Short mmCIF file of C-alpha atoms in Angstrom, two decimals:
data_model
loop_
_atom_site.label_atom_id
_atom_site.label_comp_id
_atom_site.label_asym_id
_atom_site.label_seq_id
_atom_site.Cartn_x
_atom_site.Cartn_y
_atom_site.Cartn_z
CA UNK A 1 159.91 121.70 -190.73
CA UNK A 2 158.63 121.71 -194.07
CA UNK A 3 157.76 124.87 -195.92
CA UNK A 4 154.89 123.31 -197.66
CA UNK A 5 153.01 122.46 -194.55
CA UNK A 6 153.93 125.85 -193.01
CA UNK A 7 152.00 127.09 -195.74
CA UNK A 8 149.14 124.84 -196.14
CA UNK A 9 148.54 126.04 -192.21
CA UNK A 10 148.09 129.15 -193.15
CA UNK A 11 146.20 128.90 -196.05
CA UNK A 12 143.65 126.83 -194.37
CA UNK A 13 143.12 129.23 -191.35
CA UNK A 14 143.14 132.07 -194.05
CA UNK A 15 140.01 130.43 -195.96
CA UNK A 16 138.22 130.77 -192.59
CA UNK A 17 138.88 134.89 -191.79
CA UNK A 18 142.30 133.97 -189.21
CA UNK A 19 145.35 135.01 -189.55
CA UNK A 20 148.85 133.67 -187.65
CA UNK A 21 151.91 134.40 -186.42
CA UNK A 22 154.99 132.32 -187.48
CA UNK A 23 154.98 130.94 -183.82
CA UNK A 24 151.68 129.85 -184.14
CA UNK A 25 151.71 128.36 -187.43
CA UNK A 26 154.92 126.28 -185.97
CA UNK A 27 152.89 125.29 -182.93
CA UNK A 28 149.88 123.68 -185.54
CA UNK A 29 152.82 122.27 -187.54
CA UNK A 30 154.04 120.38 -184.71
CA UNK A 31 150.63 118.88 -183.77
CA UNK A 32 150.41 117.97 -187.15
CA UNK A 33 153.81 116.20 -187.11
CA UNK A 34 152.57 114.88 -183.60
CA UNK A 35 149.29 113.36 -183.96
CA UNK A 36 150.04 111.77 -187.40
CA UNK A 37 147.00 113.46 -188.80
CA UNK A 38 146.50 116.06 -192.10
CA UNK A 39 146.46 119.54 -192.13
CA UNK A 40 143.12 120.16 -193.12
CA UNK A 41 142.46 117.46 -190.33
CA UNK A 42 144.11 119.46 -187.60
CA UNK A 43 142.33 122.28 -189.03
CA UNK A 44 139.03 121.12 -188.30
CA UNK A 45 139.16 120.27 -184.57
CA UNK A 46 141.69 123.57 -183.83
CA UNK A 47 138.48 125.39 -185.56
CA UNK A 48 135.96 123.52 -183.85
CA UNK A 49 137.67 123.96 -180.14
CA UNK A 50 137.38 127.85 -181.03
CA UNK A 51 133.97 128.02 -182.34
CA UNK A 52 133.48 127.30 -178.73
CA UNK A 53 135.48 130.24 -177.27
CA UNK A 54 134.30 133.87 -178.17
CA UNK A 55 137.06 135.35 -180.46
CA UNK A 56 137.21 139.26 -180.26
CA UNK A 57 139.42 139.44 -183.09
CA UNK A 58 140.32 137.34 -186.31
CA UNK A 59 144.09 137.12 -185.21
CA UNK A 60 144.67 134.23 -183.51
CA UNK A 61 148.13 134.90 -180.73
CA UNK A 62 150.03 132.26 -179.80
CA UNK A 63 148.65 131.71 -176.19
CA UNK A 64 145.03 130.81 -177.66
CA UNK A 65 146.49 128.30 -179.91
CA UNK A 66 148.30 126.81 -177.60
CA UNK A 67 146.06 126.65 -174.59
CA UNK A 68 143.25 124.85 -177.34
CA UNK A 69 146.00 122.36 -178.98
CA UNK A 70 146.43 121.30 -175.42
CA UNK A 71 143.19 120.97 -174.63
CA UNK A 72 142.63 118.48 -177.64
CA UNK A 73 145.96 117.04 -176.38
CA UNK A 74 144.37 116.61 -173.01
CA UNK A 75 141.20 115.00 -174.15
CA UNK A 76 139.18 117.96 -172.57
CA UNK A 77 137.35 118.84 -175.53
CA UNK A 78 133.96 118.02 -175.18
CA UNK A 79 131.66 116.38 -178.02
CA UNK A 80 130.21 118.75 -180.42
CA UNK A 81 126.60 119.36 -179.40
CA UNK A 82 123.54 120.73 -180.69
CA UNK A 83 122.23 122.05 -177.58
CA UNK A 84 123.52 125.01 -175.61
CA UNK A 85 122.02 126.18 -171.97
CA UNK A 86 122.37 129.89 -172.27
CA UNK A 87 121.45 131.60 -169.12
CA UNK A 88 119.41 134.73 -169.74
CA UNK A 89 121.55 137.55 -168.52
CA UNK A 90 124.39 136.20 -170.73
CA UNK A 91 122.14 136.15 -173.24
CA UNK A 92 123.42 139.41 -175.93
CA UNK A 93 121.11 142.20 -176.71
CA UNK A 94 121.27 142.98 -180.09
CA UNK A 95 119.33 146.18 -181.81
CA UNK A 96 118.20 146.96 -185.66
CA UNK A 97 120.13 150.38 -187.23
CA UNK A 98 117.50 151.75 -189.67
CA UNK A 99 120.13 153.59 -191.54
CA UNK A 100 122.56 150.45 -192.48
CA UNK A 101 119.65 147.97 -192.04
CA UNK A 102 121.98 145.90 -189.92
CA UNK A 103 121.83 144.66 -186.50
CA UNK A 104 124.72 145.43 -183.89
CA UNK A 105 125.35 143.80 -180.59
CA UNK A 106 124.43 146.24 -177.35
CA UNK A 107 127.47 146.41 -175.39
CA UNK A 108 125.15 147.32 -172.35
CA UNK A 109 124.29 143.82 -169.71
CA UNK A 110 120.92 142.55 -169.81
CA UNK A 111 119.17 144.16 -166.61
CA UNK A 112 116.06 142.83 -165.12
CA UNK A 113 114.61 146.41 -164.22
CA UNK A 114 114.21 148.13 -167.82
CA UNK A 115 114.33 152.03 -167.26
CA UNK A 116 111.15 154.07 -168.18
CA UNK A 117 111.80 153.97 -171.94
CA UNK A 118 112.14 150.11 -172.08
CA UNK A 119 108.60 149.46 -172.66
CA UNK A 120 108.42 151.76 -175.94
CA UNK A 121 111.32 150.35 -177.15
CA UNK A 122 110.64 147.10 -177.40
CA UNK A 123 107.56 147.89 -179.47
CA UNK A 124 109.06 150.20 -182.08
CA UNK A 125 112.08 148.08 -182.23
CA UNK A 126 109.64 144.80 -182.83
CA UNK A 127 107.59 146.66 -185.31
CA UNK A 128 110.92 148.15 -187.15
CA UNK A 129 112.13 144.72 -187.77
CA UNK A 130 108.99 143.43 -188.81
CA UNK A 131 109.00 146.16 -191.39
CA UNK A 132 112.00 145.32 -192.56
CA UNK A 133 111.76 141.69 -192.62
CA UNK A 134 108.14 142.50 -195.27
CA UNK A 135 109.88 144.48 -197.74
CA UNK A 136 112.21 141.75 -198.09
CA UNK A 137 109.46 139.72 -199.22
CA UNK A 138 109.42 139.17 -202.56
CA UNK A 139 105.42 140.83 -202.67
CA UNK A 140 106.87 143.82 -201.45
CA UNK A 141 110.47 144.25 -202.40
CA UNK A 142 111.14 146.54 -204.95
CA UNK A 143 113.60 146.08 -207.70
CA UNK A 144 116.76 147.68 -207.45
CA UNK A 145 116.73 147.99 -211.24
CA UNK A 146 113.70 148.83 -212.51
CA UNK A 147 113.84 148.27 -216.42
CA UNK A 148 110.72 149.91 -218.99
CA UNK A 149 110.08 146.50 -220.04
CA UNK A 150 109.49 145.34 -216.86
CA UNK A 151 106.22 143.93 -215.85
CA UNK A 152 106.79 142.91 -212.15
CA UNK A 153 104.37 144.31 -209.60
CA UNK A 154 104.77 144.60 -206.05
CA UNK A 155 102.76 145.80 -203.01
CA UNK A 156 104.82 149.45 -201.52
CA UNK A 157 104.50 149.77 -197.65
CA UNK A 158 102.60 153.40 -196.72
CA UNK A 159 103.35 154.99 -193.65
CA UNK A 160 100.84 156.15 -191.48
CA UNK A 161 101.36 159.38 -192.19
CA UNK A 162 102.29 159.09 -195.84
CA UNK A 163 98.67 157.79 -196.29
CA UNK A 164 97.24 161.08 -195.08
CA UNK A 165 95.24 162.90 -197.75
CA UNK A 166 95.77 160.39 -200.79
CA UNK A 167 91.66 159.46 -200.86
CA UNK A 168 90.68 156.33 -202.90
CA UNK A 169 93.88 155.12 -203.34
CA UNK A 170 95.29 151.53 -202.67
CA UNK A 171 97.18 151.39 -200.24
CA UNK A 172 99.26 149.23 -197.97
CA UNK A 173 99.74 149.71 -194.04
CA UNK A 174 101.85 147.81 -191.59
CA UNK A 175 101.50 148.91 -188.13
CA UNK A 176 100.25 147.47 -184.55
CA UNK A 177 96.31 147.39 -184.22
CA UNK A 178 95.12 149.23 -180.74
CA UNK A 179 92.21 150.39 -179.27
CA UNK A 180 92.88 153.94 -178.29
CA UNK A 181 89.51 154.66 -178.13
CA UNK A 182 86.41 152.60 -176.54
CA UNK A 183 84.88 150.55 -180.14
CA UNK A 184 87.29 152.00 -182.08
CA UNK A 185 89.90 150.41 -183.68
CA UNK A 186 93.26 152.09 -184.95
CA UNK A 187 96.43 151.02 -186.98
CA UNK A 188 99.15 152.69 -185.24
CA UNK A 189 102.70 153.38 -186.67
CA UNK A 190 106.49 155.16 -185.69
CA UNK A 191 105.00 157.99 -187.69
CA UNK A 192 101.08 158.27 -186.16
CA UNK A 193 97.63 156.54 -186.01
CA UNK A 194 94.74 156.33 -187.72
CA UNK A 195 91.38 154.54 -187.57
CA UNK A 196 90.52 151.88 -189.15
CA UNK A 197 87.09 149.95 -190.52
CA UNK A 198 86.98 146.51 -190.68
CA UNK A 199 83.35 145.72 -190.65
CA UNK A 200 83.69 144.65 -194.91
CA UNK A 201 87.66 142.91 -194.42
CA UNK A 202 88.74 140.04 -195.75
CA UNK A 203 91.68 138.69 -192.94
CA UNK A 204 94.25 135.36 -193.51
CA UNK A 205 94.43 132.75 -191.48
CA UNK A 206 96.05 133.98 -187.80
CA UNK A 207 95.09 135.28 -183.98
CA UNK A 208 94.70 138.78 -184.42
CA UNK A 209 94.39 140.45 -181.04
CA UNK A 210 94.95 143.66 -179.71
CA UNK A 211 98.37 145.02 -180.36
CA UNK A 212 99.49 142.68 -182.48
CA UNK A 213 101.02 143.88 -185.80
CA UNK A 214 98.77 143.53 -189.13
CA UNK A 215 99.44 144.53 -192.48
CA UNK A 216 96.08 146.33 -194.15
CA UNK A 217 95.35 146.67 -197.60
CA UNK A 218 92.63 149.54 -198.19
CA UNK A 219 91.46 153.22 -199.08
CA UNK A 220 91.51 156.30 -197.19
CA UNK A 221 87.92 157.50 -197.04
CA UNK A 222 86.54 161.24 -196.94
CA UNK A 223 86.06 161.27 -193.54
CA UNK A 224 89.59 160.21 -192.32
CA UNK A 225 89.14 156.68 -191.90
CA UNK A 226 90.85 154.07 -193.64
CA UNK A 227 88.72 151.39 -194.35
CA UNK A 228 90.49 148.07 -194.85
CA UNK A 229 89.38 145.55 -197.21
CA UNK A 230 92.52 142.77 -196.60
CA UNK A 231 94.60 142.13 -193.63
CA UNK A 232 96.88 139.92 -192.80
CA UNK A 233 100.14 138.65 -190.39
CA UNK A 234 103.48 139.75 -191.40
CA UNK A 235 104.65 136.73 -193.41
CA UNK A 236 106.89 134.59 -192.28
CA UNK A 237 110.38 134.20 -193.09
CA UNK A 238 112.81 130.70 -194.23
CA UNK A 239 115.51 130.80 -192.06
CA UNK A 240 118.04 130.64 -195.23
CA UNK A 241 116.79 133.93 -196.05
CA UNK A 242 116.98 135.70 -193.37
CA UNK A 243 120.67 134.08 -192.59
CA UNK A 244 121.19 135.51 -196.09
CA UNK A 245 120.10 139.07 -194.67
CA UNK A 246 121.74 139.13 -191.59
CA UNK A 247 124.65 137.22 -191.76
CA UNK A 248 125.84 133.92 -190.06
CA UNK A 249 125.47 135.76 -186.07
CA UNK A 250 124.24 133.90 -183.00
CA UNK A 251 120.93 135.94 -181.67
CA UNK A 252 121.01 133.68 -178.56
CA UNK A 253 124.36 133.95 -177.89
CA UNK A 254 127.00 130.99 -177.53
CA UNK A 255 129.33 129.68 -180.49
CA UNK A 256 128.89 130.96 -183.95
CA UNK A 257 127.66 128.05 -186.11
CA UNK A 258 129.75 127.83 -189.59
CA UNK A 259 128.20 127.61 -192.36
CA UNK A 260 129.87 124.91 -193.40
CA UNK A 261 127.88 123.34 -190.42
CA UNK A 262 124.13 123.90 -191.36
CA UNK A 263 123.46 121.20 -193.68
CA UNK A 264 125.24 118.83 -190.57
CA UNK A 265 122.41 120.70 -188.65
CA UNK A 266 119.97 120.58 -190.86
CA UNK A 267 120.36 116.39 -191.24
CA UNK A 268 120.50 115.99 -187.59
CA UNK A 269 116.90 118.20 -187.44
CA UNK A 270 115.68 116.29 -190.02
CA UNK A 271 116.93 112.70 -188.59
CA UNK A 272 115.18 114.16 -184.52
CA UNK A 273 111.58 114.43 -186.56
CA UNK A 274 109.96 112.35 -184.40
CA UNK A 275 111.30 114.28 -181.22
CA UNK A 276 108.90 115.54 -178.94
CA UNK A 277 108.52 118.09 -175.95
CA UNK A 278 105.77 117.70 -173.79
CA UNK A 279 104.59 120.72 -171.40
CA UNK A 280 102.14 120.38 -168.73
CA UNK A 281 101.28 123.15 -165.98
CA UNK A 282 99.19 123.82 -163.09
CA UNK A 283 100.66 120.27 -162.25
CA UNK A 284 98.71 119.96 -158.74
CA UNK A 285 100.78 117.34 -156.94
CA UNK A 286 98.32 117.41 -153.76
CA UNK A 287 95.24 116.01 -155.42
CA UNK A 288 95.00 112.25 -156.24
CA UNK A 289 93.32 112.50 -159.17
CA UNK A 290 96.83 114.68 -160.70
CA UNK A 291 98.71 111.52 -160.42
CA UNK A 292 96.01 109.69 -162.30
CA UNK A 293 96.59 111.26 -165.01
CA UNK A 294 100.27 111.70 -164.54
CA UNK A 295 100.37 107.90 -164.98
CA UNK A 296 98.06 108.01 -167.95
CA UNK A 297 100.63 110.89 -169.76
CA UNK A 298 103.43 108.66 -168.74
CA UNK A 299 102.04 105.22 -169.57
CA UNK A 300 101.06 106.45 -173.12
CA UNK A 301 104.19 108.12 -174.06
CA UNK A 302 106.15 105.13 -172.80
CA UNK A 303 105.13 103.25 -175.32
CA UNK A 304 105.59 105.07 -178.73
CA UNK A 305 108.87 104.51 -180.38
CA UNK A 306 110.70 107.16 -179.44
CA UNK A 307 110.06 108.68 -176.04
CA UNK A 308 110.08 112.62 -175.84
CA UNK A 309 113.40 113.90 -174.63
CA UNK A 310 112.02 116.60 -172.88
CA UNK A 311 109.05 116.71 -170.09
CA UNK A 312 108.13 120.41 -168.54
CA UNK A 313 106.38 120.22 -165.52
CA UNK A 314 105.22 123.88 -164.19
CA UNK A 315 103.64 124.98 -161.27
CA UNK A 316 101.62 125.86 -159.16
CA UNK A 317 102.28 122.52 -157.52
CA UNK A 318 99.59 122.95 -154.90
CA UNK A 319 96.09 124.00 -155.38
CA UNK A 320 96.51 125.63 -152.49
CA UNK A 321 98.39 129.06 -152.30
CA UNK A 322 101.85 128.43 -150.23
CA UNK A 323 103.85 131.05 -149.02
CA UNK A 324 107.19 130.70 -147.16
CA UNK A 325 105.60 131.56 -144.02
CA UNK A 326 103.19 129.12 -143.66
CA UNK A 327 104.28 126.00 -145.93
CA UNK A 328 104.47 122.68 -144.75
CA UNK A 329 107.66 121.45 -146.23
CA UNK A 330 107.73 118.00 -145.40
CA UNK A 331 104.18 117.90 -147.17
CA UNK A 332 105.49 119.33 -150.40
CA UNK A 333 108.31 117.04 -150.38
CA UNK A 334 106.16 113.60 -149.97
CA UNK A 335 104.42 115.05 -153.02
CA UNK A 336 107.36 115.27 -154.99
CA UNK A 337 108.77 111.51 -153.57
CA UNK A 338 105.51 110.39 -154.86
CA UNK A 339 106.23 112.53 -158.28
CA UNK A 340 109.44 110.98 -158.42
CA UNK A 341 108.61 106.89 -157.61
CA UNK A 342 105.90 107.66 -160.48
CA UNK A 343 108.39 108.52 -162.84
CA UNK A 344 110.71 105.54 -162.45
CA UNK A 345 108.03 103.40 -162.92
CA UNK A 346 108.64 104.12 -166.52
CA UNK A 347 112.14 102.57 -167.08
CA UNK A 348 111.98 103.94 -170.65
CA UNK A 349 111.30 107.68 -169.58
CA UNK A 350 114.28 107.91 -166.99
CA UNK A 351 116.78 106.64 -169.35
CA UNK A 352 116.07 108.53 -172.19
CA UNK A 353 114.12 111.78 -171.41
CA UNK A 354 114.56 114.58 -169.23
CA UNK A 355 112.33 116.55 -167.02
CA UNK A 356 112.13 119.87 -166.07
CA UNK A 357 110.63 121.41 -162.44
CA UNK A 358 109.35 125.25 -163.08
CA UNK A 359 108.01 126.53 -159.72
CA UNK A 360 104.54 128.76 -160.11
CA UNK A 361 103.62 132.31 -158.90
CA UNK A 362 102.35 130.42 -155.77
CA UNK A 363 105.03 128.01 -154.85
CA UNK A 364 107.17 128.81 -152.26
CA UNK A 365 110.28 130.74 -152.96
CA UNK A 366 113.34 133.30 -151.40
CA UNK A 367 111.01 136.27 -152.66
CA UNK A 368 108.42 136.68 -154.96
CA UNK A 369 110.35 139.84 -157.07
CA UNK A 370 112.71 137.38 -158.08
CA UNK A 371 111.88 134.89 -161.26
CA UNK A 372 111.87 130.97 -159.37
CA UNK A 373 114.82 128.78 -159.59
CA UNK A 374 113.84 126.35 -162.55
CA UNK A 375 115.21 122.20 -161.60
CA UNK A 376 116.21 119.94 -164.09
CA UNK A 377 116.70 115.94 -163.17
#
């Protein structure tokens, strides 16, 4: 066995954060010797086959590199995909430290009944991040260095409560907009609330509805009220940035993506363009005139170049309320016979797209405090 490979093996894992054992490194050595291929080769697909697995540490024993070389040995390795199917309980919670302005993975399970604190959690959490993700923005971010001869501006994020008694000052507020009381709006903050003016604002471009998180540019008035001249929606964010932020994690859970990877990822998004999803609900399956214009959706999409991959059809599926008490079964399923001799009238659609059932409040299910099963075909 030659030393030089033995070494090139390690060196190549070591680039990528692993380290091995001498039996492990021999095991790689042989499959190199084996399959005839190069080390930076075997590299590759041993690093691929674990980008699949979830690694709890960067030291990689014997018994995972040998159960994954014999997978590739095997031909069990599936094809590298873009898409994952994550269910949502194994979906990981992650939450934002405001000291180290860093996220960490909860090591608490996903639970469908939130306890009585859930509620306010989610919306400081949401409007901590949001924060966070603004002063990153070059508008807001300050300089870490500010020099004399500096002339670069920026816009500094007030608190709520910092903004109390500073009168006829500019100043900048980033909070969720409520209606605490009746005709009265308020900007409200971790640190407090206080009422706002818009009758002579300017706003951007956006949907701005009740509790939904603005950022206000304006002057505290005499009597208390903060009369806003400019507000906006939290800007948005490339997603090169905010990998730059929060390093390369997986918010969705599933594989880590290297990031060597991204510009493969990035081509691939770039080369789907013309990809489509197509989402239709209240999709009424006992009137004739839904299949009508079933046919018409499926007729016209049929025909463009590229067909859409993905169809979503969502209940209710009657316009009728059904319950599992009194539902005529054998009704519901001549409906969806005649959904499914529709769609195969379309050659082009069954062979390259997929569709996707998603039953309604009102469709008949096990129990209604339970989300409906969700069919794919």
């Amino acid at each position: 066995m030659s030393m030089e490979v033995q070494k090139a093996v390690h060196a190549e894992f070591r680039l990528h954060g692993l380290s091995l054992k001498r039996e492990s490194i021999k095991l790689i050595v042989a499959y190199v010797d084996d399959q005839n291929v190069s080390v930076e080769d075997a590299a590759d697909l041993i690093l691929n086959a674990l980008q699949k697995q979830e690694l709890k540490t960067t030291f990689l024993d014997v018994a995972t590199v040998e159960k994954v070389i014999g997978d590739l040995l095997e031909g069990v390795q599936q094809e590298d995909s873009t898409t994952h199917i994550i269910s949502a309980f194994d979906m990981p919670k992650y939450s934002y430290d405001c000291i180290k302005k860093a996220f960490y993975r909860v090591a608490k399970n996903p639970d469908m009944f939130g306890d009585a604190t859930a509620k306010i959690s989610l919306y400081q959490e949401r409007l901590t991040i949001l924060r966070n993700r603004v002063s990153r923005n070059k508008l807001f971010a300050k300089a870490s260095l500010e020099l004399a001869s500096s002339k670069r501006t920026y816009c500094e994020l007030t608190s709520v409560q910092g903004v109390m008694g500073l009168y006829d000052e500019v100043k900048y507020l980033l909070g969720v907009l409520t209606e605490i009381e009746d005709g009265n709006l308020f900007i409200e903050d971790t640190t407090g609330t206080i009422k706002v003016d818009l009758s002579t604002a300017t706003s951007t471009a956006g949907l701005f509805t009740e509790n939904c998180i603005v950022i206000a540019e304006g002057q505290l008035r005499i009597d208390g009220i903060f009369e806003v001249t400019y507000m906006g929606l939290p800007m948005l964010e490339k997603r090169h940035d905010f990998r730059d932020a929060t390093g390369n994690e997986n918010f969705f859970g599933g594989p880590n993506i290297r990031i060597e990877d991204f510009a493969q990822l990035e081509d691939q998004e770039h080369a789907a363009e013309s990809d489509m999803f197509v989402v239709l609900s209240d999709v009424w399956l006992d009137l004739p005139a839904t299949f009508i214009k079933l046919r018409n959706v499926f007729d016209g999409f049929s025909q463009v170049e590229v067909v859409p991959s993905l169809f979503v059809l969502m209940g209710n599926f009657s316009s009728q309320p059904n319950h599992i008490i009194h539902t005529d079964y054998n009704f519901m399923k001549e409906h969806f016979d005649a959904l499914a001799e529709l769609i195969c009238e379309f050659p082009r659609l069954t062979e390259g797209s997929h569709f996707v059932l998603i039953p309604g409040p009102q469709d008949p299910s096990p129990s209604p405090a339970l989300p409906p099963v969700v069919h794919s075909m």
